[in-house]
Amino acid sequence: MTVDELIQKTGWTLVAGNAESDITSAYVCDLLSWVMAHGQEGTAWVTVQTHLNVIAVASLHRFSCVVIPENIAVSKETIAAANEKGVCMLSAACSSYGAAMAMASFGIGEVGA
Amino acid sequence: MANVFSEAFPIVASDYACAGEASAKIKSLLKMIGIDPALIRRVTIAAYEAEMNMIIHSKGGMMTLEISPDTIYLACDDTGPGISDIDKAMQEGFSTAPSNIRMMGFGAGMGLPNIKRNSDTFDIRSCQDGTCLKLKFNINQKGDRP
């Protein structure tokens, strides 16, 4: 499933980047070292963190998208960094748990699964 | 053995806006010369954790990448204040990061363990004047070892 197809199914909002990438897995975590250790290329990463280093981690692992739950505001600086580095960011109204449930219902599995 | 490539990356203390840029450049270089993707992943994870450690905990320093035909070397040298108890710092979950840094999702106490897990040779020395971390990654070995 591509990020664009995920947007179509969920109604989540594209905040930065483009939605062309394929989603290979999903991961929910707010500790960046854990995400660095376990993330994979194509992962959709759900996190409440919105600072600039989220973009660095997502870019290093070439994540398919970063999903920010609960309509948490994302700063202009983070959006600009995401656009510059080609990182796709989505905003969702649901919680991290809700985002995980939604992606699981579309057949998106865990990292390494 | 003559090194075929060397590049140094200055790391500025508390520069969160540029955090990860040195690691991104290292990843790009390794990709450009055709290193195995699984090995690139290991080097990138180690480089990122080392870079963040220097940004969060040190007064700044230098990361130096050297590539020989069979080995990738990554040296991280900072100017202090050093790690008072390396054995504790190597324990997963142990962190001295302040609360504002933890709020950003850093300081999980996974940095040094992640670096050791992803490198083939890990050497760390520290005193008040600084910390010196030397890592080696074997190019000819299968990349996805850990």
PDB file of C-alpha atoms in Angstrom:
ATOM      1  CA  MET A   1       0.000   0.000   0.000  1.00  0.00           C
ATOM      2  CA  THR A   2       1.276   3.477  -0.836  1.00  0.00           C
ATOM      3  CA  VAL A   3       1.062   6.430   1.522  1.00  0.00           C
ATOM      4  CA  ASP A   4      -1.421   8.002  -0.871  1.00  0.00           C
ATOM      5  CA  GLU A   5      -3.701   4.949  -0.615  1.00  0.00           C
ATOM      6  CA  LEU A   6      -3.413   5.160   3.188  1.00  0.00           C
ATOM      7  CA  ILE A   7      -4.523   8.792   3.039  1.00  0.00           C
ATOM      8  CA  GLN A   8      -7.485   7.862   0.844  1.00  0.00           C
ATOM      9  CA  LYS A   9      -8.595   5.178   3.297  1.00  0.00           C
ATOM     10  CA  THR A  10      -8.063   7.104   6.533  1.00  0.00           C
ATOM     11  CA  GLY A  11      -8.644  10.739   5.677  1.00  0.00           C
ATOM     12  CA  TRP A  12      -5.336  11.621   7.326  1.00  0.00           C
ATOM     13  CA  THR A  13      -3.820  14.892   6.143  1.00  0.00           C
ATOM     14  CA  LEU A  14      -0.610  15.244   4.143  1.00  0.00           C
ATOM     15  CA  VAL A  15       1.486  17.811   6.027  1.00  0.00           C
ATOM     16  CA  ALA A  16       4.807  17.574   4.180  1.00  0.00           C
ATOM     17  CA  GLY A  17       6.547  15.666   1.403  1.00  0.00           C
ATOM     18  CA  ASN A  18       4.859  13.483  -1.175  1.00  0.00           C
ATOM     19  CA  ALA A  19       2.736  10.376  -0.674  1.00  0.00           C
ATOM     20  CA  GLU A  20       4.186   8.126  -3.377  1.00  0.00           C
ATOM     21  CA  SER A  21       6.239   5.727  -1.225  1.00  0.00           C
ATOM     22  CA  ASP A  22       5.239   2.137  -0.517  1.00  0.00           C
ATOM     23  CA  ILE A  23       4.571   1.331   3.136  1.00  0.00           C
ATOM     24  CA  THR A  24       6.456  -1.827   4.082  1.00  0.00           C
ATOM     25  CA  SER A  25       5.723  -1.879   7.832  1.00  0.00           C
ATOM     26  CA  ALA A  26       4.601   0.289  10.736  1.00  0.00           C
ATOM     27  CA  TYR A  27       6.235   1.211  14.032  1.00  0.00           C
ATOM     28  CA  VAL A  28       4.916   3.190  17.009  1.00  0.00           C
ATOM     29  CA  CYS A  29       7.522   4.734  19.319  1.00  0.00           C
ATOM     30  CA  ASP A  30       8.539   8.100  20.748  1.00  0.00           C
ATOM     31  CA  LEU A  31      12.116   7.179  21.750  1.00  0.00           C
ATOM     32  CA  LEU A  32      14.396   8.017  18.866  1.00  0.00           C
ATOM     33  CA  SER A  33      17.103   5.464  19.677  1.00  0.00           C
ATOM     34  CA  TRP A  34      14.509   2.697  19.626  1.00  0.00           C
ATOM     35  CA  VAL A  35      13.274   3.932  16.277  1.00  0.00           C
ATOM     36  CA  MET A  36      16.829   4.066  14.914  1.00  0.00           C
ATOM     37  CA  ALA A  37      17.431   0.526  16.149  1.00  0.00           C
ATOM     38  CA  HIS A  38      14.244  -1.012  14.781  1.00  0.00           C
ATOM     39  CA  GLY A  39      13.023   1.114  11.862  1.00  0.00           C
ATOM     40  CA  GLN A  40      13.371  -0.095   8.292  1.00  0.00           C
ATOM     41  CA  GLU A  41      13.179   1.457   4.856  1.00  0.00           C
ATOM     42  CA  GLY A  42       9.517   2.005   4.041  1.00  0.00           C
ATOM     43  CA  THR A  43       8.306   1.982   7.651  1.00  0.00           C
ATOM     44  CA  ALA A  44       5.362   4.218   8.569  1.00  0.00           C
ATOM     45  CA  TRP A  45       6.420   5.720  11.920  1.00  0.00           C
ATOM     46  CA  VAL A  46       3.809   6.915  14.391  1.00  0.00           C
ATOM     47  CA  THR A  47       5.123   9.378  16.989  1.00  0.00           C
ATOM     48  CA  VAL A  48       3.975  12.326  19.080  1.00  0.00           C
ATOM     49  CA  GLN A  49       7.425  13.887  18.662  1.00  0.00           C
ATOM     50  CA  THR A  50       7.410  16.739  16.142  1.00  0.00           C
ATOM     51  CA  HIS A  51      10.852  18.322  16.489  1.00  0.00           C
ATOM     52  CA  LEU A  52      13.489  18.520  13.777  1.00  0.00           C
ATOM     53  CA  ASN A  53      15.295  15.337  14.722  1.00  0.00           C
ATOM     54  CA  VAL A  54      12.234  13.277  13.826  1.00  0.00           C
ATOM     55  CA  ILE A  55      12.928  14.326  10.247  1.00  0.00           C
ATOM     56  CA  ALA A  56      16.598  13.316  10.567  1.00  0.00           C
ATOM     57  CA  VAL A  57      15.661   9.828  11.781  1.00  0.00           C
ATOM     58  CA  ALA A  58      12.940   9.386   9.134  1.00  0.00           C
ATOM     59  CA  SER A  59      15.319  10.542   6.423  1.00  0.00           C
ATOM     60  CA  LEU A  60      18.199   8.303   7.576  1.00  0.00           C
ATOM     61  CA  HIS A  61      15.970   5.231   7.395  1.00  0.00           C
ATOM     62  CA  ARG A  62      14.000   6.402   4.316  1.00  0.00           C
ATOM     63  CA  PHE A  63      10.693   5.872   6.108  1.00  0.00           C
ATOM     64  CA  SER A  64       7.604   5.946   3.899  1.00  0.00           C
ATOM     65  CA  CYS A  65       5.933   8.469   6.227  1.00  0.00           C
ATOM     66  CA  VAL A  66       5.785   9.892   9.737  1.00  0.00           C
ATOM     67  CA  VAL A  67       2.275   9.874  11.217  1.00  0.00           C
ATOM     68  CA  ILE A  68       1.631  12.534  13.871  1.00  0.00           C
ATOM     69  CA  PRO A  69      -1.457  11.526  15.901  1.00  0.00           C
ATOM     70  CA  GLU A  70      -4.131  13.484  17.790  1.00  0.00           C
ATOM     71  CA  ASN A  71      -3.862  16.510  15.502  1.00  0.00           C
ATOM     72  CA  ILE A  72      -0.662  17.572  17.259  1.00  0.00           C
ATOM     73  CA  ALA A  73       0.610  20.780  15.706  1.00  0.00           C
ATOM     74  CA  VAL A  74       3.764  20.550  13.604  1.00  0.00           C
ATOM     75  CA  SER A  75       6.013  23.614  13.449  1.00  0.00           C
ATOM     76  CA  LYS A  76       6.827  25.417  10.214  1.00  0.00           C
ATOM     77  CA  GLU A  77      10.495  24.577  10.794  1.00  0.00           C
ATOM     78  CA  THR A  78       9.770  20.843  10.961  1.00  0.00           C
ATOM     79  CA  ILE A  79       7.521  20.986   7.873  1.00  0.00           C
ATOM     80  CA  ALA A  80      10.217  22.901   5.973  1.00  0.00           C
ATOM     81  CA  ALA A  81      12.869  20.346   6.999  1.00  0.00           C
ATOM     82  CA  ALA A  82      10.593  17.472   5.950  1.00  0.00           C
ATOM     83  CA  ASN A  83       9.993  19.032   2.545  1.00  0.00           C
ATOM     84  CA  GLU A  84      13.705  19.737   2.101  1.00  0.00           C
ATOM     85  CA  LYS A  85      14.717  16.155   2.959  1.00  0.00           C
ATOM     86  CA  GLY A  86      11.792  14.528   1.134  1.00  0.00           C
ATOM     87  CA  VAL A  87      10.183  13.127   4.277  1.00  0.00           C
ATOM     88  CA  CYS A  88       6.434  12.544   4.088  1.00  0.00           C
ATOM     89  CA  MET A  89       4.488  13.649   7.188  1.00  0.00           C
ATOM     90  CA  LEU A  90       0.831  12.902   7.888  1.00  0.00           C
ATOM     91  CA  SER A  91      -1.448  14.308  10.555  1.00  0.00           C
ATOM     92  CA  ALA A  92      -4.121  12.045  12.073  1.00  0.00           C
ATOM     93  CA  ALA A  93      -6.972  12.905  14.432  1.00  0.00           C
ATOM     94  CA  CYS A  94      -6.809   9.524  16.183  1.00  0.00           C
ATOM     95  CA  SER A  95      -4.344   8.403  18.849  1.00  0.00           C
ATOM     96  CA  SER A  96      -1.146   6.445  18.176  1.00  0.00           C
ATOM     97  CA  TYR A  97      -3.093   3.304  19.075  1.00  0.00           C
ATOM     98  CA  GLY A  98      -5.834   4.238  16.631  1.00  0.00           C
ATOM     99  CA  ALA A  99      -3.286   4.872  13.896  1.00  0.00           C
ATOM    100  CA  ALA A 100      -1.710   1.471  14.531  1.00  0.00           C
ATOM    101  CA  MET A 101      -5.111  -0.236  14.474  1.00  0.00           C
ATOM    102  CA  ALA A 102      -6.020   1.477  11.206  1.00  0.00           C
ATOM    103  CA  MET A 103      -2.801   0.427   9.497  1.00  0.00           C
ATOM    104  CA  ALA A 104      -3.087  -3.121  10.838  1.00  0.00           C
ATOM    105  CA  SER A 105      -6.621  -3.325   9.426  1.00  0.00           C
ATOM    106  CA  PHE A 106      -5.174  -2.551   5.971  1.00  0.00           C
ATOM    107  CA  GLY A 107      -2.676  -5.391   6.285  1.00  0.00           C
ATOM    108  CA  ILE A 108       0.371  -3.302   7.198  1.00  0.00           C
ATOM    109  CA  GLY A 109       2.489  -5.392   9.576  1.00  0.00           C
ATOM    110  CA  GLU A 110       5.154  -4.774  12.176  1.00  0.00           C
ATOM    111  CA  VAL A 111       8.781  -4.026  11.332  1.00  0.00           C
ATOM    112  CA  GLY A 112      10.724  -7.224  10.782  1.00  0.00           C
ATOM    113  CA  ALA A 113       7.527  -9.275  10.491  1.00  0.00           C
TER     114      ALA A 113
ATOM    115  CA  MET B   1      47.106  -0.478   4.731  1.00  0.00           C
ATOM    116  CA  ALA B   2      46.487   2.759   2.858  1.00  0.00           C
ATOM    117  CA  ASN B   3      43.113   4.357   3.341  1.00  0.00           C
ATOM    118  CA  VAL B   4      41.384   5.264   0.133  1.00  0.00           C
ATOM    119  CA  PHE B   5      39.051   7.841   1.634  1.00  0.00           C
ATOM    120  CA  SER B   6      38.836  10.050   4.719  1.00  0.00           C
ATOM    121  CA  GLU B   7      36.447  12.826   5.704  1.00  0.00           C
ATOM    122  CA  ALA B   8      35.909  14.679   8.988  1.00  0.00           C
ATOM    123  CA  PHE B   9      32.608  16.081  10.231  1.00  0.00           C
ATOM    124  CA  PRO B  10      32.582  18.732  12.979  1.00  0.00           C
ATOM    125  CA  ILE B  11      29.893  18.198  15.631  1.00  0.00           C
ATOM    126  CA  VAL B  12      28.616  21.236  17.533  1.00  0.00           C
ATOM    127  CA  ALA B  13      27.347  20.835  21.108  1.00  0.00           C
ATOM    128  CA  SER B  14      23.566  21.290  21.536  1.00  0.00           C
ATOM    129  CA  ASP B  15      23.069  21.883  17.793  1.00  0.00           C
ATOM    130  CA  TYR B  16      19.794  19.978  17.532  1.00  0.00           C
ATOM    131  CA  ALA B  17      18.819  21.761  14.329  1.00  0.00           C
ATOM    132  CA  CYS B  18      21.681  20.074  12.459  1.00  0.00           C
ATOM    133  CA  ALA B  19      21.580  16.797  14.384  1.00  0.00           C
ATOM    134  CA  GLY B  20      21.842  13.812  12.068  1.00  0.00           C
ATOM    135  CA  GLU B  21      23.458  15.693   9.183  1.00  0.00           C
ATOM    136  CA  ALA B  22      26.898  14.128   9.651  1.00  0.00           C
ATOM    137  CA  SER B  23      25.302  10.665   9.780  1.00  0.00           C
ATOM    138  CA  ALA B  24      23.275  11.449   6.649  1.00  0.00           C
ATOM    139  CA  LYS B  25      26.450  12.482   4.792  1.00  0.00           C
ATOM    140  CA  ILE B  26      28.209   9.303   5.933  1.00  0.00           C
ATOM    141  CA  LYS B  27      25.271   7.211   4.718  1.00  0.00           C
ATOM    142  CA  SER B  28      25.298   8.992   1.346  1.00  0.00           C
ATOM    143  CA  LEU B  29      29.034   8.418   0.926  1.00  0.00           C
ATOM    144  CA  LEU B  30      28.743   4.711   1.714  1.00  0.00           C
ATOM    145  CA  LYS B  31      25.824   4.362  -0.682  1.00  0.00           C
ATOM    146  CA  MET B  32      27.751   6.203  -3.393  1.00  0.00           C
ATOM    147  CA  ILE B  33      30.685   3.779  -3.225  1.00  0.00           C
ATOM    148  CA  GLY B  34      28.396   0.748  -3.297  1.00  0.00           C
ATOM    149  CA  ILE B  35      28.653  -0.595   0.260  1.00  0.00           C
ATOM    150  CA  ASP B  36      26.176  -3.393   1.106  1.00  0.00           C
ATOM    151  CA  PRO B  37      22.850  -1.865   2.323  1.00  0.00           C
ATOM    152  CA  ALA B  38      22.805  -3.980   5.498  1.00  0.00           C
ATOM    153  CA  LEU B  39      26.269  -2.710   6.420  1.00  0.00           C
ATOM    154  CA  ILE B  40      25.241   0.868   5.579  1.00  0.00           C
ATOM    155  CA  ARG B  41      22.354   0.452   8.008  1.00  0.00           C
ATOM    156  CA  ARG B  42      24.698  -0.662  10.807  1.00  0.00           C
ATOM    157  CA  VAL B  43      27.158   2.176  10.202  1.00  0.00           C
ATOM    158  CA  THR B  44      24.325   4.717   9.970  1.00  0.00           C
ATOM    159  CA  ILE B  45      22.747   3.626  13.262  1.00  0.00           C
ATOM    160  CA  ALA B  46      26.127   3.744  15.044  1.00  0.00           C
ATOM    161  CA  ALA B  47      27.029   7.094  13.491  1.00  0.00           C
ATOM    162  CA  TYR B  48      23.678   8.638  14.404  1.00  0.00           C
ATOM    163  CA  GLU B  49      23.883   7.481  18.031  1.00  0.00           C
ATOM    164  CA  ALA B  50      27.480   8.710  18.330  1.00  0.00           C
ATOM    165  CA  GLU B  51      26.556  12.034  16.736  1.00  0.00           C
ATOM    166  CA  MET B  52      23.623  12.504  19.123  1.00  0.00           C
ATOM    167  CA  ASN B  53      25.775  11.573  22.127  1.00  0.00           C
ATOM    168  CA  MET B  54      28.265  14.284  21.156  1.00  0.00           C
ATOM    169  CA  ILE B  55      25.494  16.856  20.604  1.00  0.00           C
ATOM    170  CA  ILE B  56      23.683  16.040  23.858  1.00  0.00           C
ATOM    171  CA  HIS B  57      26.528  15.296  26.247  1.00  0.00           C
ATOM    172  CA  SER B  58      29.762  16.820  24.973  1.00  0.00           C
ATOM    173  CA  LYS B  59      31.255  20.240  24.348  1.00  0.00           C
ATOM    174  CA  GLY B  60      31.509  19.311  20.680  1.00  0.00           C
ATOM    175  CA  GLY B  61      34.065  17.444  18.648  1.00  0.00           C
ATOM    176  CA  MET B  62      34.779  15.669  15.409  1.00  0.00           C
ATOM    177  CA  MET B  63      33.575  12.531  13.673  1.00  0.00           C
ATOM    178  CA  THR B  64      36.067  11.092  11.213  1.00  0.00           C
ATOM    179  CA  LEU B  65      35.172   8.506   8.596  1.00  0.00           C
ATOM    180  CA  GLU B  66      37.920   6.483   6.971  1.00  0.00           C
ATOM    181  CA  ILE B  67      37.349   3.810   4.401  1.00  0.00           C
ATOM    182  CA  SER B  68      39.974   1.261   3.402  1.00  0.00           C
ATOM    183  CA  PRO B  69      39.370  -1.579   0.941  1.00  0.00           C
ATOM    184  CA  ASP B  70      38.165  -3.913   3.697  1.00  0.00           C
ATOM    185  CA  THR B  71      37.195  -1.730   6.677  1.00  0.00           C
ATOM    186  CA  ILE B  72      35.118   1.315   7.550  1.00  0.00           C
ATOM    187  CA  TYR B  73      36.537   3.247  10.495  1.00  0.00           C
ATOM    188  CA  LEU B  74      34.517   5.777  12.453  1.00  0.00           C
ATOM    189  CA  ALA B  75      36.314   7.835  15.109  1.00  0.00           C
ATOM    190  CA  CYS B  76      34.393  10.196  17.391  1.00  0.00           C
ATOM    191  CA  ASP B  77      36.511  12.555  19.475  1.00  0.00           C
ATOM    192  CA  ASP B  78      35.015  15.210  21.725  1.00  0.00           C
ATOM    193  CA  THR B  79      36.443  17.752  24.147  1.00  0.00           C
ATOM    194  CA  GLY B  80      34.696  16.684  27.347  1.00  0.00           C
ATOM    195  CA  PRO B  81      33.371  16.576  29.959  1.00  0.00           C
ATOM    196  CA  GLY B  82      33.831  12.801  29.585  1.00  0.00           C
ATOM    197  CA  ILE B  83      31.877   9.793  30.832  1.00  0.00           C
ATOM    198  CA  SER B  84      32.408   9.235  34.559  1.00  0.00           C
ATOM    199  CA  ASP B  85      31.390   5.561  34.557  1.00  0.00           C
ATOM    200  CA  ILE B  86      31.671   3.808  31.195  1.00  0.00           C
ATOM    201  CA  ASP B  87      30.392   0.478  32.550  1.00  0.00           C
ATOM    202  CA  LYS B  88      27.154   2.157  33.655  1.00  0.00           C
ATOM    203  CA  ALA B  89      26.890   4.081  30.380  1.00  0.00           C
ATOM    204  CA  MET B  90      27.076   0.776  28.506  1.00  0.00           C
ATOM    205  CA  GLN B  91      24.023  -0.580  30.345  1.00  0.00           C
ATOM    206  CA  GLU B  92      20.781  -0.401  28.340  1.00  0.00           C
ATOM    207  CA  GLY B  93      18.419   2.083  29.972  1.00  0.00           C
ATOM    208  CA  PHE B  94      21.085   4.048  31.851  1.00  0.00           C
ATOM    209  CA  SER B  95      21.165   7.710  30.848  1.00  0.00           C
ATOM    210  CA  THR B  96      22.405  11.004  32.234  1.00  0.00           C
ATOM    211  CA  ALA B  97      20.394  13.084  29.747  1.00  0.00           C
ATOM    212  CA  PRO B  98      18.462  15.970  31.360  1.00  0.00           C
ATOM    213  CA  SER B  99      14.658  15.907  31.453  1.00  0.00           C
ATOM    214  CA  ASN B 100      14.179  18.434  28.635  1.00  0.00           C
ATOM    215  CA  ILE B 101      16.250  16.194  26.354  1.00  0.00           C
ATOM    216  CA  ARG B 102      14.291  13.111  27.420  1.00  0.00           C
ATOM    217  CA  MET B 103      11.070  14.927  26.525  1.00  0.00           C
ATOM    218  CA  MET B 104      12.374  15.062  22.947  1.00  0.00           C
ATOM    219  CA  GLY B 105      12.665  11.280  22.872  1.00  0.00           C
ATOM    220  CA  PHE B 106      16.416  11.162  23.500  1.00  0.00           C
ATOM    221  CA  GLY B 107      18.122   9.785  26.602  1.00  0.00           C
ATOM    222  CA  ALA B 108      16.607   6.310  26.428  1.00  0.00           C
ATOM    223  CA  GLY B 109      19.960   4.870  27.480  1.00  0.00           C
ATOM    224  CA  MET B 110      20.250   2.970  24.202  1.00  0.00           C
ATOM    225  CA  GLY B 111      22.953   5.016  22.486  1.00  0.00           C
ATOM    226  CA  LEU B 112      26.187   3.249  23.413  1.00  0.00           C
ATOM    227  CA  PRO B 113      24.573  -0.236  23.469  1.00  0.00           C
ATOM    228  CA  ASN B 114      23.176   0.436  19.962  1.00  0.00           C
ATOM    229  CA  ILE B 115      26.624   1.522  18.777  1.00  0.00           C
ATOM    230  CA  LYS B 116      28.327  -1.568  20.199  1.00  0.00           C
ATOM    231  CA  ARG B 117      25.661  -3.897  18.799  1.00  0.00           C
ATOM    232  CA  ASN B 118      26.070  -2.505  15.300  1.00  0.00           C
ATOM    233  CA  SER B 119      29.876  -2.282  15.102  1.00  0.00           C
ATOM    234  CA  ASP B 120      32.399  -5.086  14.571  1.00  0.00           C
ATOM    235  CA  THR B 121      35.005  -3.500  16.852  1.00  0.00           C
ATOM    236  CA  PHE B 122      34.109  -1.067  19.620  1.00  0.00           C
ATOM    237  CA  ASP B 123      36.642   0.859  21.700  1.00  0.00           C
ATOM    238  CA  ILE B 124      35.802   3.713  24.060  1.00  0.00           C
ATOM    239  CA  ARG B 125      38.085   5.730  26.302  1.00  0.00           C
ATOM    240  CA  SER B 126      37.036   8.691  28.358  1.00  0.00           C
ATOM    241  CA  CYS B 127      38.399  11.232  30.810  1.00  0.00           C
ATOM    242  CA  GLN B 128      37.405  14.761  31.822  1.00  0.00           C
ATOM    243  CA  ASP B 129      39.147  16.155  28.742  1.00  0.00           C
ATOM    244  CA  GLY B 130      37.022  14.147  26.358  1.00  0.00           C
ATOM    245  CA  THR B 131      35.761  10.854  25.022  1.00  0.00           C
ATOM    246  CA  CYS B 132      37.332   8.918  22.174  1.00  0.00           C
ATOM    247  CA  LEU B 133      35.164   6.310  20.467  1.00  0.00           C
ATOM    248  CA  LYS B 134      36.721   4.151  17.772  1.00  0.00           C
ATOM    249  CA  LEU B 135      34.565   1.847  15.672  1.00  0.00           C
ATOM    250  CA  LYS B 136      35.402  -0.590  12.910  1.00  0.00           C
ATOM    251  CA  PHE B 137      33.057  -2.238  10.440  1.00  0.00           C
ATOM    252  CA  ASN B 138      34.260  -5.104   8.264  1.00  0.00           C
ATOM    253  CA  ILE B 139      33.310  -4.525   4.644  1.00  0.00           C
ATOM    254  CA  ASN B 140      33.863  -8.069   3.436  1.00  0.00           C
ATOM    255  CA  GLN B 141      31.776  -9.640   6.175  1.00  0.00           C
ATOM    256  CA  LYS B 142      28.054 -10.183   5.609  1.00  0.00           C
ATOM    257  CA  GLY B 143      26.502  -6.827   6.433  1.00  0.00           C
ATOM    258  CA  ASP B 144      23.513  -7.829   8.518  1.00  0.00           C
ATOM    259  CA  ARG B 145      25.524  -9.510  11.306  1.00  0.00           C
ATOM    260  CA  PRO B 146      23.655  -8.243  14.447  1.00  0.00           C
TER     261      PRO B 146
END
